[in-house]
Each structure stands twice: as C-alpha cells, then as structure tokens.
Short mmCIF file of C-alpha atoms and ligand atoms in Angstrom, two decimals:
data_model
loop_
_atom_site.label_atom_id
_atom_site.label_comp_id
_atom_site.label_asym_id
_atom_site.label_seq_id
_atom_site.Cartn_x
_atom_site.Cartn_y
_atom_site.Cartn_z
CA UNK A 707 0.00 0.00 0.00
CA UNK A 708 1.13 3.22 -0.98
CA UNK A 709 2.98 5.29 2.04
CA UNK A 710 1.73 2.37 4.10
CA UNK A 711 3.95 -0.79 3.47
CA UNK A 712 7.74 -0.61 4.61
CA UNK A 713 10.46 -3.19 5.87
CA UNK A 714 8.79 -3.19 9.37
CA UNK A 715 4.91 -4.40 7.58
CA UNK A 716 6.48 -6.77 4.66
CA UNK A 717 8.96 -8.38 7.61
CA UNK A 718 6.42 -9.07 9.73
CA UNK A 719 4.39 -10.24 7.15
CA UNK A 720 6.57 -12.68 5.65
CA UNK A 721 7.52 -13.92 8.87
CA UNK A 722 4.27 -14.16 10.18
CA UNK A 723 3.87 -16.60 6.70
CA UNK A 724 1.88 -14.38 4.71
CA UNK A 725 3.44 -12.68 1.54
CA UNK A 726 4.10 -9.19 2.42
CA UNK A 727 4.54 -6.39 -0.15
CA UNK A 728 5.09 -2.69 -1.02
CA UNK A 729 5.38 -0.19 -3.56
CA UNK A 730 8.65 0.33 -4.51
CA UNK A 731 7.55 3.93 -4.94
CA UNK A 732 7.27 4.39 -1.22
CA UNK A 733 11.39 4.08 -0.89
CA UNK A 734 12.01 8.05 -1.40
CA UNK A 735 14.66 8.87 -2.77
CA UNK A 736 15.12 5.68 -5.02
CA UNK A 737 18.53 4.60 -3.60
CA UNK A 738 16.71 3.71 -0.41
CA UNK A 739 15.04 1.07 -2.12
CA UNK A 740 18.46 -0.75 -2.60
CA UNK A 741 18.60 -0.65 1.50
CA UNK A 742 14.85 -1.73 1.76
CA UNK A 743 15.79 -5.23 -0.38
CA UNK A 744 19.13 -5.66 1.43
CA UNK A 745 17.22 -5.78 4.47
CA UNK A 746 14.47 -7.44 3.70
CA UNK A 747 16.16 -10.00 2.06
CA UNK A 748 18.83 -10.33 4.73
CA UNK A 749 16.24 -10.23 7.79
CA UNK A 750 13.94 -13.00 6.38
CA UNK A 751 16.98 -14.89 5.72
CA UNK A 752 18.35 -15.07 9.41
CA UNK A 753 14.63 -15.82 10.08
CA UNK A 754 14.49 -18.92 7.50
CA UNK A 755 17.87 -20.15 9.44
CA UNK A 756 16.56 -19.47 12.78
CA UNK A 757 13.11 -21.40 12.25
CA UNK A 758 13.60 -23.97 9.66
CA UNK A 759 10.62 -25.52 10.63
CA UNK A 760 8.45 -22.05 9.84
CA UNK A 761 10.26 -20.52 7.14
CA UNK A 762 8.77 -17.09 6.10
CA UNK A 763 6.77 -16.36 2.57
CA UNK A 764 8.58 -14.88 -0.28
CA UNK A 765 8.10 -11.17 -0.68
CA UNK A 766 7.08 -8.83 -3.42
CA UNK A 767 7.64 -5.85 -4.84
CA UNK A 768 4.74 -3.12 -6.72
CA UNK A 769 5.60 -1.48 -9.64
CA UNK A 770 3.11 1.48 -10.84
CA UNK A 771 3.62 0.68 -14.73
CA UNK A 772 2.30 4.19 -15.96
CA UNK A 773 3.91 7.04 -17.66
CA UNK A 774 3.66 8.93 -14.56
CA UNK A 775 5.72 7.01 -13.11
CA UNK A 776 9.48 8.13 -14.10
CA UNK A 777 11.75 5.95 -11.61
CA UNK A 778 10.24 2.30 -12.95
CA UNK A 779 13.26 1.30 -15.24
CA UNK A 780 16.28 1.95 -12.38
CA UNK A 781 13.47 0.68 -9.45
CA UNK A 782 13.19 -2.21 -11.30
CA UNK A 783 17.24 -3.10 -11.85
CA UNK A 784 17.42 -2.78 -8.35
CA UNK A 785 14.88 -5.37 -8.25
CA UNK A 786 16.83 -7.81 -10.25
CA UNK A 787 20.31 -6.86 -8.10
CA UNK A 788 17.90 -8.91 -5.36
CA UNK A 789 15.81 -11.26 -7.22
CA UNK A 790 13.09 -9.93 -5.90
CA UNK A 791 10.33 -13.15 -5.90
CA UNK A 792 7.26 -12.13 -6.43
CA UNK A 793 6.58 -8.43 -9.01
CA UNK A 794 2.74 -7.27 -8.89
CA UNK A 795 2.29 -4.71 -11.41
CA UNK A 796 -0.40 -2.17 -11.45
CA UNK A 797 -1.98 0.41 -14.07
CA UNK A 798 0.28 -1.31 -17.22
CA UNK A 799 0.67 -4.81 -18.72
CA UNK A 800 4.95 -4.45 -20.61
CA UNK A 801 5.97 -7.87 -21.64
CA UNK A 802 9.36 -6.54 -21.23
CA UNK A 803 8.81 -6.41 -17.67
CA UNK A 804 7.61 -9.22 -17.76
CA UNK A 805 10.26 -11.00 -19.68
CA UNK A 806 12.90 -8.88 -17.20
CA UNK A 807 11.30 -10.45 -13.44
CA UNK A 808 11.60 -14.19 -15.25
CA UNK A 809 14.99 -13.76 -16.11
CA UNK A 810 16.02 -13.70 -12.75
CA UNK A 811 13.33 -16.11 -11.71
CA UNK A 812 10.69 -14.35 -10.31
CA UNK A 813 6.92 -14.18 -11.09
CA UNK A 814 4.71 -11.06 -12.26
CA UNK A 815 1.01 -11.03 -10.43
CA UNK A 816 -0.72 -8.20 -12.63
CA UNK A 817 -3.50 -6.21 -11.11
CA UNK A 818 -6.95 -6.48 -12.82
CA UNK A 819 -10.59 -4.94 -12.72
CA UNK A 820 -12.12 -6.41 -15.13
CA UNK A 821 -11.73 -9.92 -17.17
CA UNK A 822 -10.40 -7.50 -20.34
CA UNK A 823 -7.22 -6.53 -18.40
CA UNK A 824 -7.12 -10.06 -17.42
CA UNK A 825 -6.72 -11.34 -21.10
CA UNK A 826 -4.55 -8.57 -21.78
CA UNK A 827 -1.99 -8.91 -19.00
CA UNK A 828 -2.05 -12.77 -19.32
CA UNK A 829 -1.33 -12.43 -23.32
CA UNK A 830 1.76 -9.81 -22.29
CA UNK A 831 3.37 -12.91 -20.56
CA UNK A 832 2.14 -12.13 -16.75
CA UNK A 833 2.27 -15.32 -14.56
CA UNK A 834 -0.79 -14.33 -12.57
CA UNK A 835 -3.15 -12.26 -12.25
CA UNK A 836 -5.20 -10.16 -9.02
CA UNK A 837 -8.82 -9.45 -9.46
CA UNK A 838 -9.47 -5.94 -7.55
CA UNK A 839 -13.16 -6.43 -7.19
CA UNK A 840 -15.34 -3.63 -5.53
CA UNK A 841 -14.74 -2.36 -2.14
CA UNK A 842 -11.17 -2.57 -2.47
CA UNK A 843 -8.66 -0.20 -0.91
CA UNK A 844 -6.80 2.16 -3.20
CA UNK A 845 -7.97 2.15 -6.99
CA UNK A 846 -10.74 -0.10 -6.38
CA UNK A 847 -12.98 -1.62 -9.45
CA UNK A 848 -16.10 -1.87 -10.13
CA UNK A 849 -17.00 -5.68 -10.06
CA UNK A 850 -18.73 -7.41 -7.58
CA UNK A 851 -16.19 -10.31 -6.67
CA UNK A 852 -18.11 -13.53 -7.76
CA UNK A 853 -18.43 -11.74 -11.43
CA UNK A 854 -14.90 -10.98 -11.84
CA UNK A 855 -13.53 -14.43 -10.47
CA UNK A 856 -16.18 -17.03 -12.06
CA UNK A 857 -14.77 -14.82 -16.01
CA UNK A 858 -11.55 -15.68 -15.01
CA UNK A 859 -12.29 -18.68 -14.59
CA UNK A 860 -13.57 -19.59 -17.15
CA UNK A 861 -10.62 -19.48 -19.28
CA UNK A 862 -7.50 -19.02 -16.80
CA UNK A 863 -5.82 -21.77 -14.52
CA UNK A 864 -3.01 -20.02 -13.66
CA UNK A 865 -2.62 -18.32 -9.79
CA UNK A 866 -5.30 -15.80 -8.88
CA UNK A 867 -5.87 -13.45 -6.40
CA UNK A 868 -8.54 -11.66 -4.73
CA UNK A 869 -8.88 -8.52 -3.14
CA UNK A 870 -11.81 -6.68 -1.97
CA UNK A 871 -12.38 -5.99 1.79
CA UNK A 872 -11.61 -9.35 2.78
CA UNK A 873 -10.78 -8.85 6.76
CA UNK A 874 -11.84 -12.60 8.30
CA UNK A 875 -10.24 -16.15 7.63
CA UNK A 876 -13.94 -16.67 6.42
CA UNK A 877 -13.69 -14.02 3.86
CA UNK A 878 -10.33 -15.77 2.79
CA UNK A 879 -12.04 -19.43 2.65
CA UNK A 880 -14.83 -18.11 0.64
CA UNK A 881 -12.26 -16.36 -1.57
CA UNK A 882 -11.14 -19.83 -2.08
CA UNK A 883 -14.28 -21.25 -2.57
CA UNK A 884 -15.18 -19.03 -5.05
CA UNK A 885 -12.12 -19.93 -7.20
CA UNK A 886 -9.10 -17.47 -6.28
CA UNK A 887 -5.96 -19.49 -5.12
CA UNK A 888 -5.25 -16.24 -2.59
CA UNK A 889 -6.70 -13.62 -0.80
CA UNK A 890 -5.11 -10.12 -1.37
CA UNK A 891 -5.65 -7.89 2.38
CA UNK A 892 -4.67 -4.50 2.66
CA UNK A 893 -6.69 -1.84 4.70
CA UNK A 894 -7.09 -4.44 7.72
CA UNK A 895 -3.12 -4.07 8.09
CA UNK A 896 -3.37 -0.18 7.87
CA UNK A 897 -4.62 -0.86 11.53
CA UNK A 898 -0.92 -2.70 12.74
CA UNK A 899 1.85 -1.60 14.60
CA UNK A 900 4.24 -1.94 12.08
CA UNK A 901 1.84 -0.18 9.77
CA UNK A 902 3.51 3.32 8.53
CA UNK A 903 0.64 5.37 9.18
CA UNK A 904 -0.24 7.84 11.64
CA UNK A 905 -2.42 7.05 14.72
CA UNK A 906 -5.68 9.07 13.74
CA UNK A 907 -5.19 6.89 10.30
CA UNK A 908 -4.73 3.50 12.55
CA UNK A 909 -7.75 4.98 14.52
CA UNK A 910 -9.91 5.86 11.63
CA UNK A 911 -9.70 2.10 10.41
CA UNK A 912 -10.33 0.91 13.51
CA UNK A 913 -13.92 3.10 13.83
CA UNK A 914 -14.77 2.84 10.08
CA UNK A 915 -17.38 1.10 8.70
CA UNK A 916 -18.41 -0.10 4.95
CA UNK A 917 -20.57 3.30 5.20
CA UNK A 918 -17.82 5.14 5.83
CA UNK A 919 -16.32 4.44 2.73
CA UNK A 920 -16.27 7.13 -0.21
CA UNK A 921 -15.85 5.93 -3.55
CA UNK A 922 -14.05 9.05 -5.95
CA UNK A 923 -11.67 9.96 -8.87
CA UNK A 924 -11.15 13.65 -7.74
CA UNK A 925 -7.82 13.02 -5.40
CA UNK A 926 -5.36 10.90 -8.30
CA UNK A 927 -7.67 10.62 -11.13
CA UNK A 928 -8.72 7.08 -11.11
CA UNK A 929 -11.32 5.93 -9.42
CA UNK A 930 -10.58 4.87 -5.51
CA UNK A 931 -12.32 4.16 -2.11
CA UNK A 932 -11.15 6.67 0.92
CA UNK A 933 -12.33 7.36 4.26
CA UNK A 934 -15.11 10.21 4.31
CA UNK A 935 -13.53 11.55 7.29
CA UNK A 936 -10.35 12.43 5.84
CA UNK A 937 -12.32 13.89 3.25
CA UNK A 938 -14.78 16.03 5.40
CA UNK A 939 -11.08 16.92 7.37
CA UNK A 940 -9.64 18.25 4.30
CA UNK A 941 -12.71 20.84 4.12
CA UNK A 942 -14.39 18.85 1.22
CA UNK A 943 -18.02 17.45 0.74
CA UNK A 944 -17.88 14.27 0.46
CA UNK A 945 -21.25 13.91 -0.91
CA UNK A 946 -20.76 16.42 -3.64
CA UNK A 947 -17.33 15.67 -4.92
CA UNK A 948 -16.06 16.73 -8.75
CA UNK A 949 -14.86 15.04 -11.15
CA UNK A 950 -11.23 14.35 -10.94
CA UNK A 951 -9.32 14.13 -14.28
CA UNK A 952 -6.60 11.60 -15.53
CA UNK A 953 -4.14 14.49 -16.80
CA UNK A 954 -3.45 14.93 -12.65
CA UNK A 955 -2.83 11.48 -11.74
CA UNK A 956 0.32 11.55 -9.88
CA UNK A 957 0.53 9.38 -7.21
CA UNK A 958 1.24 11.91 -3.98
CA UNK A 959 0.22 14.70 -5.53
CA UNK A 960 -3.24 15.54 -5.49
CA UNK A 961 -5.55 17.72 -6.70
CA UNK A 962 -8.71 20.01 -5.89
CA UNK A 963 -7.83 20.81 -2.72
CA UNK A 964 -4.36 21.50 -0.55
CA UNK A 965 -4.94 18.11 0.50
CA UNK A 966 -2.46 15.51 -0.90
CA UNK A 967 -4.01 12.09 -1.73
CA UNK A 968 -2.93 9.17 0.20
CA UNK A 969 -1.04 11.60 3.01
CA UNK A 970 -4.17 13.63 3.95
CA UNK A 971 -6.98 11.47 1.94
CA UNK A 972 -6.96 7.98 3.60
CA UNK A 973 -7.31 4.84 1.58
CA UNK A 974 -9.21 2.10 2.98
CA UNK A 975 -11.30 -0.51 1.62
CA UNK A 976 -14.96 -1.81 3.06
CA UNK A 977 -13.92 -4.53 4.80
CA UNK A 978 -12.84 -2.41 7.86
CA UNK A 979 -16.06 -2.70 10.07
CA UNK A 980 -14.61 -6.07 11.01
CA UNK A 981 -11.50 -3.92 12.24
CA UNK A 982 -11.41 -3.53 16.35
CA UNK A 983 -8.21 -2.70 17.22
CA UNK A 984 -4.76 -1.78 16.39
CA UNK A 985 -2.17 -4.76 16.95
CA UNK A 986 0.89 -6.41 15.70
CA UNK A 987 0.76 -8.12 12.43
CA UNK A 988 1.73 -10.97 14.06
CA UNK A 989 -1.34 -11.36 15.99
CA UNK A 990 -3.86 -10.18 13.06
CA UNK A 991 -2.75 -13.02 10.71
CA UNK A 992 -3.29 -15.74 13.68
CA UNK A 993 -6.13 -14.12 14.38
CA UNK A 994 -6.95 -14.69 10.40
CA UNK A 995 -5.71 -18.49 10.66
CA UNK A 996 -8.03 -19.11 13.46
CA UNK A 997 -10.98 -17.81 11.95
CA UNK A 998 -10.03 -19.60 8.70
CA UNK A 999 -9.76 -22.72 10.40
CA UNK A 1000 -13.28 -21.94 12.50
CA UNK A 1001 -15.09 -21.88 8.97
CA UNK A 1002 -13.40 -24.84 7.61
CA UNK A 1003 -14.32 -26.60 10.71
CA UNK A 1004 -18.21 -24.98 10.74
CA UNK A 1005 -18.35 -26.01 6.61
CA UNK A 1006 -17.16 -29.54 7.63
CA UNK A 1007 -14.76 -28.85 4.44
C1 FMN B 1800 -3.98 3.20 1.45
C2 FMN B 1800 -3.86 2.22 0.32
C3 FMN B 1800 -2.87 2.38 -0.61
C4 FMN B 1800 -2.74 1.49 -1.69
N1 FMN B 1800 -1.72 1.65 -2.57
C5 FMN B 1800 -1.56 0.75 -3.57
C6 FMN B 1800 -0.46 0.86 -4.46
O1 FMN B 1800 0.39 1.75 -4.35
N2 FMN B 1800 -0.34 -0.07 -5.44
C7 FMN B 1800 -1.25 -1.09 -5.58
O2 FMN B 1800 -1.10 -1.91 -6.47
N3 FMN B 1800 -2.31 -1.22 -4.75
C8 FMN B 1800 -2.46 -0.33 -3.75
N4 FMN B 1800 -3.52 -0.47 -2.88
C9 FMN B 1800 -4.49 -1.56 -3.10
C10 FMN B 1800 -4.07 -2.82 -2.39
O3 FMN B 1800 -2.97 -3.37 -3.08
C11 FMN B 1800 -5.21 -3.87 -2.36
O4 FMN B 1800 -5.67 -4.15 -3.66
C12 FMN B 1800 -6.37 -3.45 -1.54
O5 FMN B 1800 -5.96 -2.82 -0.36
C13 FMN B 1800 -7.25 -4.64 -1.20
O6 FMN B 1800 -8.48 -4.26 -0.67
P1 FMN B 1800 -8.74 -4.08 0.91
O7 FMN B 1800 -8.02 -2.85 1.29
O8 FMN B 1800 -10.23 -3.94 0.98
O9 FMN B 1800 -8.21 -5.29 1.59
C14 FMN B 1800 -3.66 0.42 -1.82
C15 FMN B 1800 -4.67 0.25 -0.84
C16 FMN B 1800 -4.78 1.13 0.22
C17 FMN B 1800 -5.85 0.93 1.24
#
C-alpha cells in the first residue's frame, strides 16, 4: 500500500507466513530502495535459518507501470540486483517487464478490474493475475467479486488473487471457494503496529465502517475508495465531490484541494467494520488463521 507498506509491515508479514509487499515507490529517494531489499532479504533470511521448521513467505515488490511514473526502469534493476520473488504490477501490462522479473526467476502477479485486463496482461506474458473487485482499498474496481472471479475462470488456470475488503479467515475461505488461489488484504493491516501510518489513520480504520467508505476519482484521477472523514477533514463534501481528471494522476500529488491524496486522503477498503483494534501483524494473521480454520471446521470442508 502506498505510504503504508515498509520493511517493518512486509517483515512481519513474511515472517508471520503471509506474503508481504510494497510499492517500490514508497522508498524516497530511489537509492533507499536498494537498503529496503538488502534488508528485507537479509532479515527474512536469518529468520528462514533461525526457524527452519516455519520458514517465512517470499516477498514482493509493486511497480506502478504508468507514464507517470518516471523511476520504474532503475526501481526495477534494483529489483533484479535482489531477485526480488514475487513483481505485482499495477496500471500497465509491458511484456518486457515481464520478460525482465523471469529472467532472474521471479513471477509477475498483474492487477486487474475487469476480465479485459485479465486477457490482456495474461497475453503480455504475466504469470498471474489479481482481481481488484469492488470495495477494495486504493484504486478499487467496479466488479462485484463472484463476477470478476467465475470470467476468469472460465478461461485461466493459472494463480489468482482476490482482493476486496476481505478482513476474516472466512472471507479468505470463501475467496477460495469461489475460485481465487489467494486472498489479497490491505486496509485491515493499515490498523498494525508496524503499519507506517499515523495514529488518527490507525484509529480511523479501527472506527470505520463499509458506510464510511467514499468511492471518488477527484484526489489521483482514477477511481478509488477513501475514508469520508479524511475527506470532510480536508474541508471537502464528500457527498458532492467533482470530477477528478486523468491528466493529474500523480501518485502523492493531489488535486482540488491542498490536500495531498494518500497523506491527507486515507485509503481504505470496506472490509474495515470487522476492524477492532490496532495490533501487531503478528497477531492479526493468527487471528486470520483461526478464523479460517473456525469456517473450515463450521463447513465440515
Ligand atoms: C492506502 C492504500 C494504498 C494502496 N496503494 C496501492 C499501491 O500503491 N499499489 C497497488 O497496487 N495497490 C495499492 N492499494 C491496493 C491494495 O494493493 C489492495 O488491492 C487493496 O488494499 C485490497 O483491498 P482491501 O483494502 O479492501 O483489503 C492500496 C490500498 C490502500 C488501502
């Protein structure tokens, strides 16, 4: 997540054994994202020797594959300096890029909101793909969740994702059910400790509800879901918010008001109402794995 995910989140992510991941865009200036793979890479290592018995998940690295953003071809030769495992890539399908992550052996996971993108980002050599249904966090789509997983289905085996305010281990099994091989969570880990976000963010997830949830193009451009009370603190309507524009889509920027998207205008998905507190990573995803296992045990599956 954009501003969000550092070392501290992916680490205890990956150790926790989920797969943990940020924007490479969030290492400012680029050179820190050299330091952000040594670590990574180096801490999950002395974990993997230290519990061989409960190694943690691969990582992965987000590249914004748009125009906008200028820094993609030396962010991404730093990712090959580290093999970096797993490469989601959002906004762009390049089959260079593509071709570039397998060379050192890693996978590309393309984002997707509708089954069109899907085709397209499978035929540009993608390994995978992530359906962002509606509800999501950030630049949500439009799709409910069981339309945009049973089209992909119907013509793609390959390893799917899907995100969309899942915040339960039922959420995750239904995910399953439904056809995805994972289930992509982000605003629930807005509300961690290792979470870089400020406390009246953390706080803000924590009291949120679906309701709470504004769905607008006005702050980057492209259509995403925010909390109305960052809005409303930024002296905006959100009821009666313009149109925003593509031409102004710049990631940190903003427009429309002094506000600055992402900064001032919190993302967060719908699936924060099942959000009650703010705790360590470690104890959301066990508190994720019991659930799961609750409604594997309640569906006698
Ligand atoms: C604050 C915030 C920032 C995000 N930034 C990015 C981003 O930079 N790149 C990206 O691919 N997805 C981004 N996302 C979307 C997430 O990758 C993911 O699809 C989404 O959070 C899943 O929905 P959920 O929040 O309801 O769990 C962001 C989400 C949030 C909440």
């Amino acid at each position: 997540m954009f501003i969000i995910s550092g070392p501290e989140l992916v680490i205890a992510q990956c150790k926790a054994g989920m797969v943990g991941s940020f924007p490479a865009l969030n290492a400012r200036p680029q050179s820190l994202l050299d330091e952000w793979l040594h670590r990574i890479t180096e801490e999950l290592a002395a974990h993997n020797r230290d519990h061989p018995n409960r190694p943690a998940a691969p990582f992965a690295v987000n590249q914004i594959v748009h125009k906008s953003n200028d820094r993609l071809e030396a962010d991404l030769e730093t990712c090959a300096k580290w093999q970096v495992p797993i490469v989601i890539t959002s906004l762009g399908a390049r089959e260079d890029l593509n071709t570039a992550v397998h060379g050192w052996g890693g996978i590309t996971l393309h984002d997707v909101i509708d089954d069109r993108f899907a085709h397209k980002a499978i035929e540009k050599g993608a390994d995978g793909l992530i359906a962002v249904a509606t509800g999501a966090g950030g630049h949500a789509g439009k799709l409910s969740p069981f339309a945009i997983i049973q089209e992909i289905r119907q013509w793609f085996d390959g390893p799917l994702a899907l995100s969309g305010s899942i915040a339960t281990g039922g959420a995750i099994l239904a995910a399953e059910a439904m056809g995805a091989d994972f289930a992509y969570i982000g605003s629930p880990f807005i509300a961690t400790e290792e979470a870089n976000a400020v406390d009246g963010y953390k706080q803000g997830i924590v009291e949120g509800r679906a309701g709470d949830i504004v769905y607008s193009n006005l702050f980057t451009g492209v259509h995403g879901n925010y909390l109305r009370a960052s809005i409303e603190a930024a002296g905006l309507d959100p009821d009666n918010l313009p149109e925003g524009d593509l031409s102004t889509m710049n990631f940190g920027g903003g427009n429309g008001s002094k506000a600055k998207a992402w900064r001032d205008i919190w993302g967060s998905g719908q699936g924060i109402g099942v959000v009650d507190r703010v705790e360590s990573v470690a104890d959301r995803v066990d508190r994720l794995e019991r659930e799961y296992l609750a409604a594997k045990e309640r569906l006698r599956i």
